[in-house]
Short mmCIF file of C-alpha atoms in Angstrom, two decimals:
data_model
loop_
_atom_site.label_atom_id
_atom_site.label_comp_id
_atom_site.label_asym_id
_atom_site.label_seq_id
_atom_site.Cartn_x
_atom_site.Cartn_y
_atom_site.Cartn_z
CA SER A 1 1.27 11.58 10.51
CA TYR A 2 1.67 7.84 10.78
CA ASP A 3 1.47 5.77 7.61
CA LEU A 4 0.81 2.08 6.97
CA THR A 5 1.85 0.66 3.61
CA GLN A 6 0.36 -2.42 1.97
CA PRO A 7 0.92 -3.91 -1.50
CA PRO A 8 -2.04 -2.93 -3.71
CA SER A 9 -2.66 -6.45 -4.94
CA LEU A 10 -1.79 -10.09 -4.45
CA SER A 11 -2.72 -13.14 -6.50
CA VAL A 12 -2.55 -16.72 -5.28
CA SER A 13 -3.71 -20.09 -6.52
CA PRO A 14 -6.32 -22.04 -4.56
CA GLY A 15 -4.71 -24.03 -1.78
CA GLN A 16 -1.63 -21.83 -1.66
CA THR A 17 -0.57 -19.54 1.19
CA ALA A 18 -1.19 -15.83 0.89
CA SER A 19 0.89 -13.42 2.96
CA ILE A 20 -0.21 -9.80 3.07
CA THR A 21 2.23 -7.35 4.60
CA CYS A 22 1.68 -4.03 6.32
CA SER A 23 4.64 -1.76 6.98
CA GLY A 24 4.93 1.16 9.39
CA ASP A 25 7.56 2.77 11.55
CA LYS A 26 8.02 0.59 14.66
CA LEU A 27 4.68 -1.08 13.93
CA GLY A 28 5.78 -3.99 16.11
CA ASP A 29 5.50 -1.67 19.13
CA LYS A 30 1.80 -1.17 18.41
CA TYR A 31 -1.13 -3.57 18.08
CA ALA A 32 -2.15 -4.39 14.51
CA SER A 33 -5.60 -5.41 13.35
CA TRP A 34 -6.80 -6.74 10.01
CA TYR A 35 -10.13 -6.44 8.20
CA GLN A 36 -11.57 -8.31 5.26
CA GLN A 37 -13.97 -6.54 2.94
CA LYS A 38 -15.79 -8.41 0.23
CA ALA A 39 -17.34 -6.59 -2.72
CA GLY A 40 -20.35 -4.56 -1.69
CA GLN A 41 -20.08 -5.49 1.98
CA SER A 42 -18.94 -3.84 5.18
CA PRO A 43 -15.47 -4.64 6.54
CA VAL A 44 -15.14 -7.53 8.96
CA LEU A 45 -12.48 -7.85 11.67
CA VAL A 46 -10.37 -10.98 11.12
CA ILE A 47 -7.33 -10.36 13.35
CA TYR A 48 -6.87 -8.13 16.40
CA GLU A 49 -4.05 -7.61 18.90
CA ASP A 50 -1.58 -8.78 16.20
CA ASN A 51 -2.59 -12.46 16.17
CA LYS A 52 -5.97 -13.07 17.76
CA ARG A 53 -9.00 -14.22 15.81
CA PRO A 54 -12.56 -13.18 16.59
CA SER A 55 -15.03 -15.99 16.98
CA GLY A 56 -16.08 -17.41 13.62
CA ILE A 57 -12.84 -16.58 11.84
CA PRO A 58 -11.17 -19.77 10.57
CA GLU A 59 -7.82 -20.88 11.96
CA ARG A 60 -6.22 -20.73 8.55
CA LEU A 61 -6.11 -16.95 8.99
CA SER A 62 -3.26 -15.89 11.26
CA GLY A 63 -1.34 -12.75 12.08
CA SER A 64 2.06 -11.66 13.27
CA ASN A 65 3.70 -8.33 14.03
CA SER A 66 7.37 -7.56 14.61
CA GLY A 67 9.79 -4.78 13.82
CA ASN A 68 8.24 -2.61 11.14
CA THR A 69 5.95 -5.21 9.58
CA ALA A 70 2.68 -6.89 10.39
CA THR A 71 1.65 -9.88 8.30
CA LEU A 72 -1.69 -11.52 7.65
CA THR A 73 -1.26 -15.12 6.50
CA ILE A 74 -4.01 -17.12 4.87
CA SER A 75 -3.20 -20.83 4.60
CA GLY A 76 -4.95 -23.04 2.09
CA THR A 77 -6.47 -20.02 0.35
CA GLN A 78 -9.98 -20.54 -0.96
CA ALA A 79 -12.10 -18.65 -3.45
CA LEU A 80 -14.19 -17.27 -0.62
CA ASP A 81 -11.06 -15.46 0.69
CA GLU A 82 -11.10 -13.07 -2.27
CA GLY A 83 -11.55 -9.48 -1.28
CA ASP A 84 -9.79 -6.42 0.05
CA TYR A 85 -7.75 -6.63 3.22
CA TYR A 86 -6.85 -3.65 5.39
CA CYS A 87 -4.40 -3.41 8.25
CA GLN A 88 -5.05 -0.91 11.03
CA ALA A 89 -3.19 0.47 14.02
CA TRP A 90 -3.46 3.26 16.51
CA ASP A 91 -0.96 6.10 16.84
CA THR A 92 -1.03 9.14 19.14
CA GLY A 93 -4.78 9.42 19.42
CA THR A 94 -5.74 8.57 15.88
CA VAL A 95 -6.57 5.39 14.04
CA VAL A 96 -4.66 4.62 10.87
CA PHE A 97 -5.56 2.19 8.08
CA GLY A 98 -3.30 0.82 5.40
CA GLY A 99 -4.27 1.45 1.80
CA GLY A 100 -5.61 -2.06 1.36
CA THR A 101 -4.56 -5.15 -0.56
CA LYS A 102 -6.80 -6.75 -3.16
CA LEU A 103 -6.48 -10.52 -2.87
CA THR A 104 -7.33 -12.49 -5.98
CA VAL A 105 -7.60 -16.28 -5.91
CA LEU A 106 -6.91 -17.50 -9.45
CA GLU B 1 -26.91 -9.84 18.54
CA VAL B 2 -24.88 -6.66 18.10
CA GLN B 3 -26.35 -4.33 15.50
CA LEU B 4 -25.24 -0.95 14.25
CA VAL B 5 -27.63 0.75 11.84
CA GLU B 6 -26.58 4.01 10.20
CA SER B 7 -28.96 6.51 8.67
CA GLY B 8 -29.05 10.14 7.60
CA GLY B 9 -26.95 10.05 4.45
CA GLY B 10 -27.99 11.60 1.18
CA LEU B 11 -27.19 14.08 -1.55
CA VAL B 12 -26.11 17.53 -0.37
CA GLN B 13 -24.61 20.55 -2.08
CA PRO B 14 -21.08 21.74 -1.33
CA GLY B 15 -21.12 23.82 1.82
CA GLY B 16 -24.16 22.03 3.13
CA SER B 17 -24.75 19.97 6.27
CA LEU B 18 -25.97 16.53 7.25
CA ARG B 19 -26.37 14.65 10.51
CA LEU B 20 -25.64 10.94 10.49
CA SER B 21 -27.06 8.61 13.12
CA CYS B 22 -26.04 5.14 14.22
CA ALA B 23 -28.56 3.16 16.25
CA ALA B 24 -26.84 0.57 18.43
CA SER B 25 -28.40 -2.52 19.95
CA GLY B 26 -27.43 -5.88 21.39
CA PHE B 27 -24.73 -4.56 23.72
CA ILE B 28 -24.20 -2.10 26.55
CA PHE B 29 -23.67 1.03 24.50
CA ASN B 30 -22.16 3.22 27.23
CA ARG B 31 -19.33 0.75 27.83
CA HIS B 32 -17.74 1.17 24.42
CA TRP B 33 -15.80 3.83 22.58
CA MET B 34 -17.39 4.42 19.18
CA HIS B 35 -15.95 5.52 15.86
CA TRP B 36 -16.86 6.72 12.39
CA VAL B 37 -14.93 5.38 9.40
CA ARG B 38 -15.51 6.37 5.80
CA GLN B 39 -14.76 4.96 2.38
CA ALA B 40 -14.77 7.04 -0.79
CA PRO B 41 -15.87 5.32 -4.02
CA GLY B 42 -13.26 2.78 -5.06
CA ARG B 43 -10.93 3.81 -2.26
CA GLY B 44 -9.77 2.45 1.08
CA LEU B 45 -10.96 2.85 4.64
CA VAL B 46 -10.28 6.13 6.41
CA TRP B 47 -10.84 6.83 10.08
CA VAL B 48 -12.91 9.95 10.73
CA SER B 49 -13.60 10.36 14.44
CA HIS B 50 -14.03 8.69 17.80
CA ILE B 51 -15.76 9.37 21.08
CA SER B 52 -15.09 7.79 24.45
CA SER B 53 -17.67 5.75 26.34
CA ASP B 54 -18.52 8.71 28.61
CA ALA B 55 -18.24 11.27 25.79
CA SER B 56 -15.42 13.09 27.59
CA THR B 57 -12.87 12.42 24.82
CA ARG B 58 -13.40 13.14 21.15
CA ASN B 59 -10.90 13.23 18.34
CA TYR B 60 -10.98 13.84 14.60
CA ALA B 61 -8.94 13.23 11.51
CA ASP B 62 -7.20 16.38 10.33
CA SER B 63 -9.27 16.37 7.13
CA VAL B 64 -12.54 16.91 9.05
CA LYS B 65 -11.38 18.79 12.15
CA GLY B 66 -13.44 21.95 12.66
CA ARG B 67 -16.17 20.78 10.25
CA PHE B 68 -17.45 17.50 11.75
CA SER B 69 -18.67 16.88 15.27
CA ILE B 70 -19.20 13.51 16.97
CA SER B 71 -21.64 12.95 19.83
CA ARG B 72 -23.61 10.19 21.50
CA ASP B 73 -26.87 9.79 23.40
CA SER B 74 -26.72 6.93 25.89
CA ALA B 75 -30.44 7.16 26.61
CA LYS B 76 -31.15 6.47 22.95
CA ASN B 77 -28.17 4.17 22.32
CA THR B 78 -27.30 6.32 19.36
CA LEU B 79 -24.10 7.72 17.91
CA TYR B 80 -24.12 10.85 15.77
CA LEU B 81 -21.88 12.62 13.32
CA GLN B 82 -22.68 16.20 12.37
CA LEU B 83 -21.17 17.07 9.00
CA ASN B 84 -20.84 20.79 8.19
CA SER B 85 -19.18 22.72 5.37
CA LEU B 86 -19.26 19.64 3.22
CA ARG B 87 -16.88 19.28 0.29
CA ALA B 88 -16.86 17.02 -2.73
CA GLU B 89 -14.04 15.01 -1.16
CA ASP B 90 -16.32 14.11 1.75
CA THR B 91 -18.33 11.91 -0.61
CA ALA B 92 -18.13 8.41 0.85
CA VAL B 93 -19.91 5.62 2.62
CA TYR B 94 -19.79 6.36 6.34
CA TYR B 95 -19.57 3.41 8.71
CA CYS B 96 -20.30 3.42 12.42
CA ALA B 97 -17.89 1.13 14.30
CA ARG B 98 -17.73 -0.30 17.80
CA GLU B 99 -14.33 -0.45 19.44
CA ARG B 100 -13.78 -3.78 21.11
CA SER B 101 -12.71 -3.85 24.74
CA GLY B 102 -9.08 -4.87 25.12
CA ARG B 103 -5.60 -3.83 24.23
CA GLY B 104 -5.02 -1.64 21.23
CA ILE B 105 -7.89 -0.48 19.09
CA ALA B 106 -9.91 -2.75 16.82
CA PHE B 107 -13.42 -2.51 15.47
CA ASP B 108 -15.30 -5.71 16.17
CA TYR B 109 -18.54 -4.51 14.58
CA LEU B 110 -19.24 -2.11 11.75
CA GLY B 111 -22.63 -1.10 10.40
CA GLN B 112 -23.84 -1.42 6.83
CA GLY B 113 -22.91 2.20 6.11
CA THR B 114 -24.77 5.27 4.87
CA GLN B 115 -23.92 7.02 1.61
CA VAL B 116 -23.06 10.71 1.63
CA THR B 117 -22.77 12.42 -1.74
CA VAL B 118 -21.62 16.02 -1.97
CA SER B 119 -22.37 17.48 -5.38
CA SER B 120 -24.03 20.46 -7.00
#
C-alpha cells in the first residue's frame, strides 16, 4: 500500500513561515492536495493539484510537489492558521491521506 | 450553495449494521464521484470508499472491503454507505465528500460528519 508521511507537529511564531512536508514514493508524479481541519470542524480543502487554491483560500497558503515530497507553505502565519493539516494523494484506485501535522502558532 | 448533510450514525453493538446517508444539494449530483472518509477519535483522516458518477465503479479500503457497501440514488441526490459486521475499530466520524472535477483527486466539499460508535 502507498504511504504518505508527515511530521506530527510543527510550531511557529506569528508572522513566520510554516512549511509542512508530506513524503511518499515518487509523490511528485502524482497530484497532491492539502486539507486544514480546525478543532471540532470538518476538513477544508486548501490546496489541490499540487499548488492551486480554491476560492476563498488566502494567497499566503501555497503548495509545491517534486520528487518524493509535497510541501504546504504558510507565509506570515497567523493564529487563525492553527489546526491539523493533512496531505492527500491518489494511488492505484485508492485515496491516501498523510497522518496529519498539528500546527501550533505560539 | 453546495451542501452535504450526513445522517444515520449512532451507537451499535459489535457485529451490527448501520446505513449512513448523505443528502447532497446545490450542485449536479450525478456529475461527481463521491467518497466516504472517516476519522477515529483523536486520529487522522482515512479514506473509506468511492463511487463513480454513474455508479459503475466502486472501490473500498482494505479495512472495510466485504463489510461496507457504497451506493447512490441520483433521483434523491443521496449517497449511502451500508456498514455491516461492525467492529470497535470502525468507531469514527464518517464524512461524505464530493470529488472536484479536474486532474487528480481532491475533495472540495465535505459534510459535517455523522458519528458511528461500535460498542457493547
